[in-house]
N, CA, C and O of each residue as an XYZ file, in Angstrom:
292
protein
N       0.625     -1.330      0.611
C      -0.545     -0.012     -0.409
C       0.757      1.593      0.645
O       0.859      2.090      1.766
N       1.605      1.749     -1.156
C       2.678      2.511     -0.993
C       2.544      3.263     -2.363
O       1.698      2.868     -3.166
N       3.340      4.321     -2.655
C       3.085      4.875     -3.761
C       4.802      4.919     -4.910
O       5.639      5.170     -4.043
N       5.593      4.806     -6.273
C       6.177      5.442     -6.204
C       6.603      6.477     -7.914
O       5.937      7.229     -8.625
N       7.834      6.034     -7.951
C       8.082      7.000     -9.112
C       8.282      6.118    -10.251
O       9.090      5.189    -10.269
N       7.307      6.539    -11.445
C       7.333      5.407    -12.310
C       7.512      6.644    -13.319
O       6.662      7.500    -13.560
N       9.112      6.527    -13.985
C       8.231      8.037    -15.248
C       9.804      7.424    -16.960
O      10.471      6.398    -17.087
N       9.747      8.211    -17.493
C      11.116      7.820    -18.487
C      10.372      7.097    -19.389
O       9.204      6.812    -19.129
N      10.894      6.770    -20.403
C      10.722      5.733    -22.142
C       9.441      4.813    -21.170
O       8.268      5.166    -21.288
N       9.815      3.637    -20.235
C       9.176      2.310    -19.671
C       7.661      3.309    -19.919
O       6.757      2.914    -20.655
N       7.592      4.981    -18.967
C       6.233      5.214    -18.508
C       5.783      5.000    -19.970
O       5.079      4.152    -20.520
N       6.653      6.408    -20.510
C       5.693      7.025    -21.614
C       5.403      5.792    -22.670
O       4.390      5.713    -23.365
N       6.272      5.036    -22.658
C       5.587      3.786    -23.986
C       3.563      3.129    -24.148
O       2.620      3.127    -24.939
N       3.912      2.728    -22.902
C       2.465      2.427    -22.728
C       0.952      3.673    -22.603
O      -0.268      3.572    -22.470
N       1.881      4.694    -22.732
C       0.629      5.876    -23.384
C       1.230      5.898    -24.862
O       0.573      5.641    -25.870
N       1.948      6.081    -24.848
C       1.763      6.345    -26.213
C       2.010      5.162    -27.592
O       2.470      5.353    -28.718
N       1.468      3.874    -26.907
C       1.683      2.084    -28.200
C      -0.763      3.129    -27.495
O      -1.659      3.395    -28.296
N      -0.798      3.249    -26.542
C      -2.648      3.007    -26.101
C      -3.272      4.652    -27.838
O      -4.244      4.594    -28.590
N      -2.070      5.853    -27.750
C      -2.333      6.598    -28.693
C      -2.677      6.424    -29.819
O      -3.575      7.030    -30.402
N      -1.794      5.325    -30.363
C      -1.432      4.468    -31.686
C      -2.166      4.183    -31.630
O      -2.990      5.044    -31.937
N      -2.822      2.752    -31.208
C      -4.160      1.991    -31.369
C      -5.287      2.887    -31.019
O      -6.012      2.972    -32.010
N      -5.568      3.320    -30.412
C      -6.489      4.646    -30.721
C      -7.037      5.416    -32.040
O      -8.188      5.671    -32.395
N      -5.612      5.727    -32.710
C      -5.265      6.094    -34.046
C      -5.851      4.428    -35.187
O      -6.765      4.091    -35.940
N      -5.119      4.117    -34.849
C      -5.053      3.002    -36.141
C      -6.390      2.905    -35.772
O      -6.687      4.069    -36.040
N      -7.795      2.246    -35.220
C      -8.841      2.377    -34.669
C      -9.754      3.442    -34.810
O     -10.715      3.303    -34.053
N      -9.809      4.700    -35.676
C     -10.184      5.188    -36.075
C      -9.574      5.688    -37.928
O     -10.248      6.210    -38.816
N      -8.124      5.277    -37.958
C      -7.701      4.958    -39.381
C      -6.711      4.083    -39.453
O      -5.528      4.425    -39.478
N      -7.311      2.296    -39.512
C      -6.619      1.720    -39.906
C      -5.975      1.581    -41.018
O      -5.482      0.465    -41.182
N      -5.724      2.788    -42.311
C      -5.041      3.334    -43.435
C      -3.216      3.859    -43.214
O      -2.284      4.023    -44.002
N      -3.414      4.015    -41.380
C      -1.958      5.356    -41.310
C      -0.934      4.545    -41.281
O      -0.860      3.361    -40.950
N      -0.097      5.338    -41.683
C       1.271      4.149    -42.005
C       1.675      5.110    -40.992
O       1.171      6.102    -40.466
N       3.003      4.320    -40.889
C       4.383      5.547    -39.444
C       4.944      6.384    -39.254
O       5.602      6.680    -38.257
N       4.705      7.148    -40.600
C       5.499      8.679    -40.436
C       4.265      8.918    -41.209
O       4.482      9.389    -42.325
N       3.019      8.717    -40.907
C       1.671      9.697    -40.365
C       1.471      9.788    -39.316
O       0.850     10.792    -38.965
N       1.984      8.580    -38.053
C       1.363      8.500    -37.198
C       2.300      9.610    -35.743
O       2.115     10.327    -34.759
N       3.381      8.961    -36.685
C       4.204      9.722    -36.090
C       5.071     11.932    -36.103
O       5.719     12.801    -35.519
N       4.383     11.570    -37.149
C       3.796     13.733    -37.596
C       2.793     13.946    -37.554
O       2.713     15.002    -38.182
N       1.784     13.674    -37.216
C       0.555     13.574    -36.416
C       0.600     13.646    -34.622
O      -0.243     14.277    -33.984
N       1.626     12.957    -34.046
C       2.384     12.866    -32.614
C       2.902     14.400    -33.017
O       2.571     15.467    -32.500
N       3.856     14.140    -34.151
C       4.429     15.847    -32.995
C       3.882     16.778    -33.190
O       4.341     17.731    -32.561
N       2.577     17.119    -34.159
C       2.145     18.236    -34.494
C       1.391     17.739    -33.460
O       2.238     16.965    -33.906
N       0.582     17.291    -32.395
C       0.048     17.666    -31.447
C       0.555     17.796    -29.851
O      -0.114     17.968    -28.832
N       1.980     17.648    -30.036
C       2.207     17.751    -28.583
C       2.206     19.102    -28.600
O       2.409     19.987    -29.431
N       1.789     18.983    -26.922
C       1.778     20.580    -26.437
C       2.196     20.955    -25.148
O       2.030     20.391    -24.066
N       2.909     22.260    -25.520
C       4.041     23.304    -24.672
C       3.164     23.219    -23.294
O       1.978     22.891    -23.264
N       4.044     23.612    -22.032
C       3.954     24.686    -21.246
C       5.075     25.079    -20.769
O       6.118     24.863    -21.387
N       5.051     25.877    -19.310
C       5.557     26.189    -18.707
C       7.295     25.388    -17.909
O       8.320     25.856    -17.414
N       6.704     23.879    -18.229
C       7.427     22.741    -17.934
C       8.560     22.745    -19.159
O       9.645     23.158    -18.749
N       8.553     22.345    -20.698
C       8.785     21.957    -21.743
C       9.480     22.680    -21.811
O      10.668     22.358    -21.791
N       9.062     24.143    -21.936
C       9.925     25.276    -22.694
C       9.664     24.995    -24.396
O       8.932     24.268    -25.067
N      10.629     25.936    -24.628
C      10.775     25.638    -26.358
C      11.547     24.661    -26.835
O      12.727     24.350    -26.670
N      10.051     23.945    -27.883
C      10.734     22.518    -27.945
C      11.238     23.425    -29.758
O      11.329     24.526    -30.300
N      11.419     21.951    -29.993
C      12.348     20.881    -29.164
C      13.244     21.195    -28.927
O      13.986     22.124    -29.246
N      13.266     20.010    -28.005
C      13.971     20.076    -26.889
C      14.843     18.150    -25.984
O      14.485     17.055    -25.551
N      15.594     18.658    -26.130
C      16.956     17.302    -25.943
C      15.523     16.543    -24.251
O      14.932     15.473    -24.395
N      15.370     17.295    -23.147
C      14.335     16.676    -22.731
C      13.007     16.620    -22.861
O      12.306     15.948    -22.106
N      12.628     17.205    -23.669
C      10.915     17.139    -23.955
C       9.819     16.554    -25.459
O       8.653     16.432    -25.835
N      12.101     16.232    -26.097
C      11.655     16.212    -27.275
C      10.307     17.002    -28.038
O      10.388     18.200    -27.766
N       9.178     16.736    -28.846
C       8.480     17.928    -29.614
C       7.584     18.073    -28.560
O       6.630     18.743    -28.956
N       7.415     17.617    -26.935
C       6.450     17.860    -25.983
C       5.523     17.161    -25.868
O       5.561     16.280    -26.727
N       4.677     17.092    -25.231
C       3.664     16.268    -23.630
C       2.920     16.339    -25.078
O       2.447     17.221    -25.795
N       3.090     14.798    -25.117
C       1.876     13.988    -26.070
C       0.614     13.830    -25.303
O       0.641     13.553    -24.104
N      -0.786     14.042    -26.141
C      -1.171     14.491    -26.386
C      -2.247     13.714    -27.377
O      -2.285     13.928    -28.589
N      -3.234     12.654    -26.597
C      -4.900     11.974    -26.924
C      -5.325     12.684    -27.655
O      -5.153     12.957    -28.843
N      -6.072     13.076    -26.682
C      -7.403     14.420    -27.366
C      -6.843     14.885    -28.089
O      -7.512     14.689    -29.104
N      -5.732     15.602    -28.455
C      -5.054     16.381    -30.343
C      -5.451     15.692    -30.858
O      -6.658     15.630    -31.093
N      -4.642     14.926    -31.229
C      -3.952     13.816    -31.902
C      -4.857     12.735    -32.809
O      -4.487     12.394    -33.932
N      -6.409     12.106    -32.025
C      -7.518     12.361    -32.161
C      -8.897     12.753    -33.167
O      -9.699     12.372    -34.020
N      -8.157     14.442    -31.793
C      -8.634     15.376    -33.391
C      -8.642     15.963    -34.707
O      -9.291     16.473    -35.620
N      -7.574     15.601    -34.272
C      -6.623     15.811    -35.452
C      -7.418     14.457    -36.790
O      -7.693     14.602    -37.981
N      -7.525     13.518    -36.071
C      -7.458     12.641    -37.084
C      -9.199     13.059    -37.872
O      -9.511     12.457    -38.899
N      -9.936     13.845    -37.410
C     -11.582     14.475    -36.656
C     -11.460     14.547    -38.266
O     -11.616     13.534    -38.948
N     -11.214     15.624    -38.746
C     -10.755     17.352    -39.180
C     -11.234     16.524    -40.487
O     -11.254     17.070    -41.590
């Protein structure tokens, strides 16, 4: 009954894979390049990320809702 810190790429991977699965459910014809471009285009920045892209945050924070809405245009 305790909490622990879970961060880094090991923590990010399930979120990214889940987002990609939702994207492919909406449009199964998406290519790897299209998915990568959509994720990069819809990533968000805030006071923690600073100017993007950078070596700490890459292209920003994953935004699953924005990625799906991008497909719905």
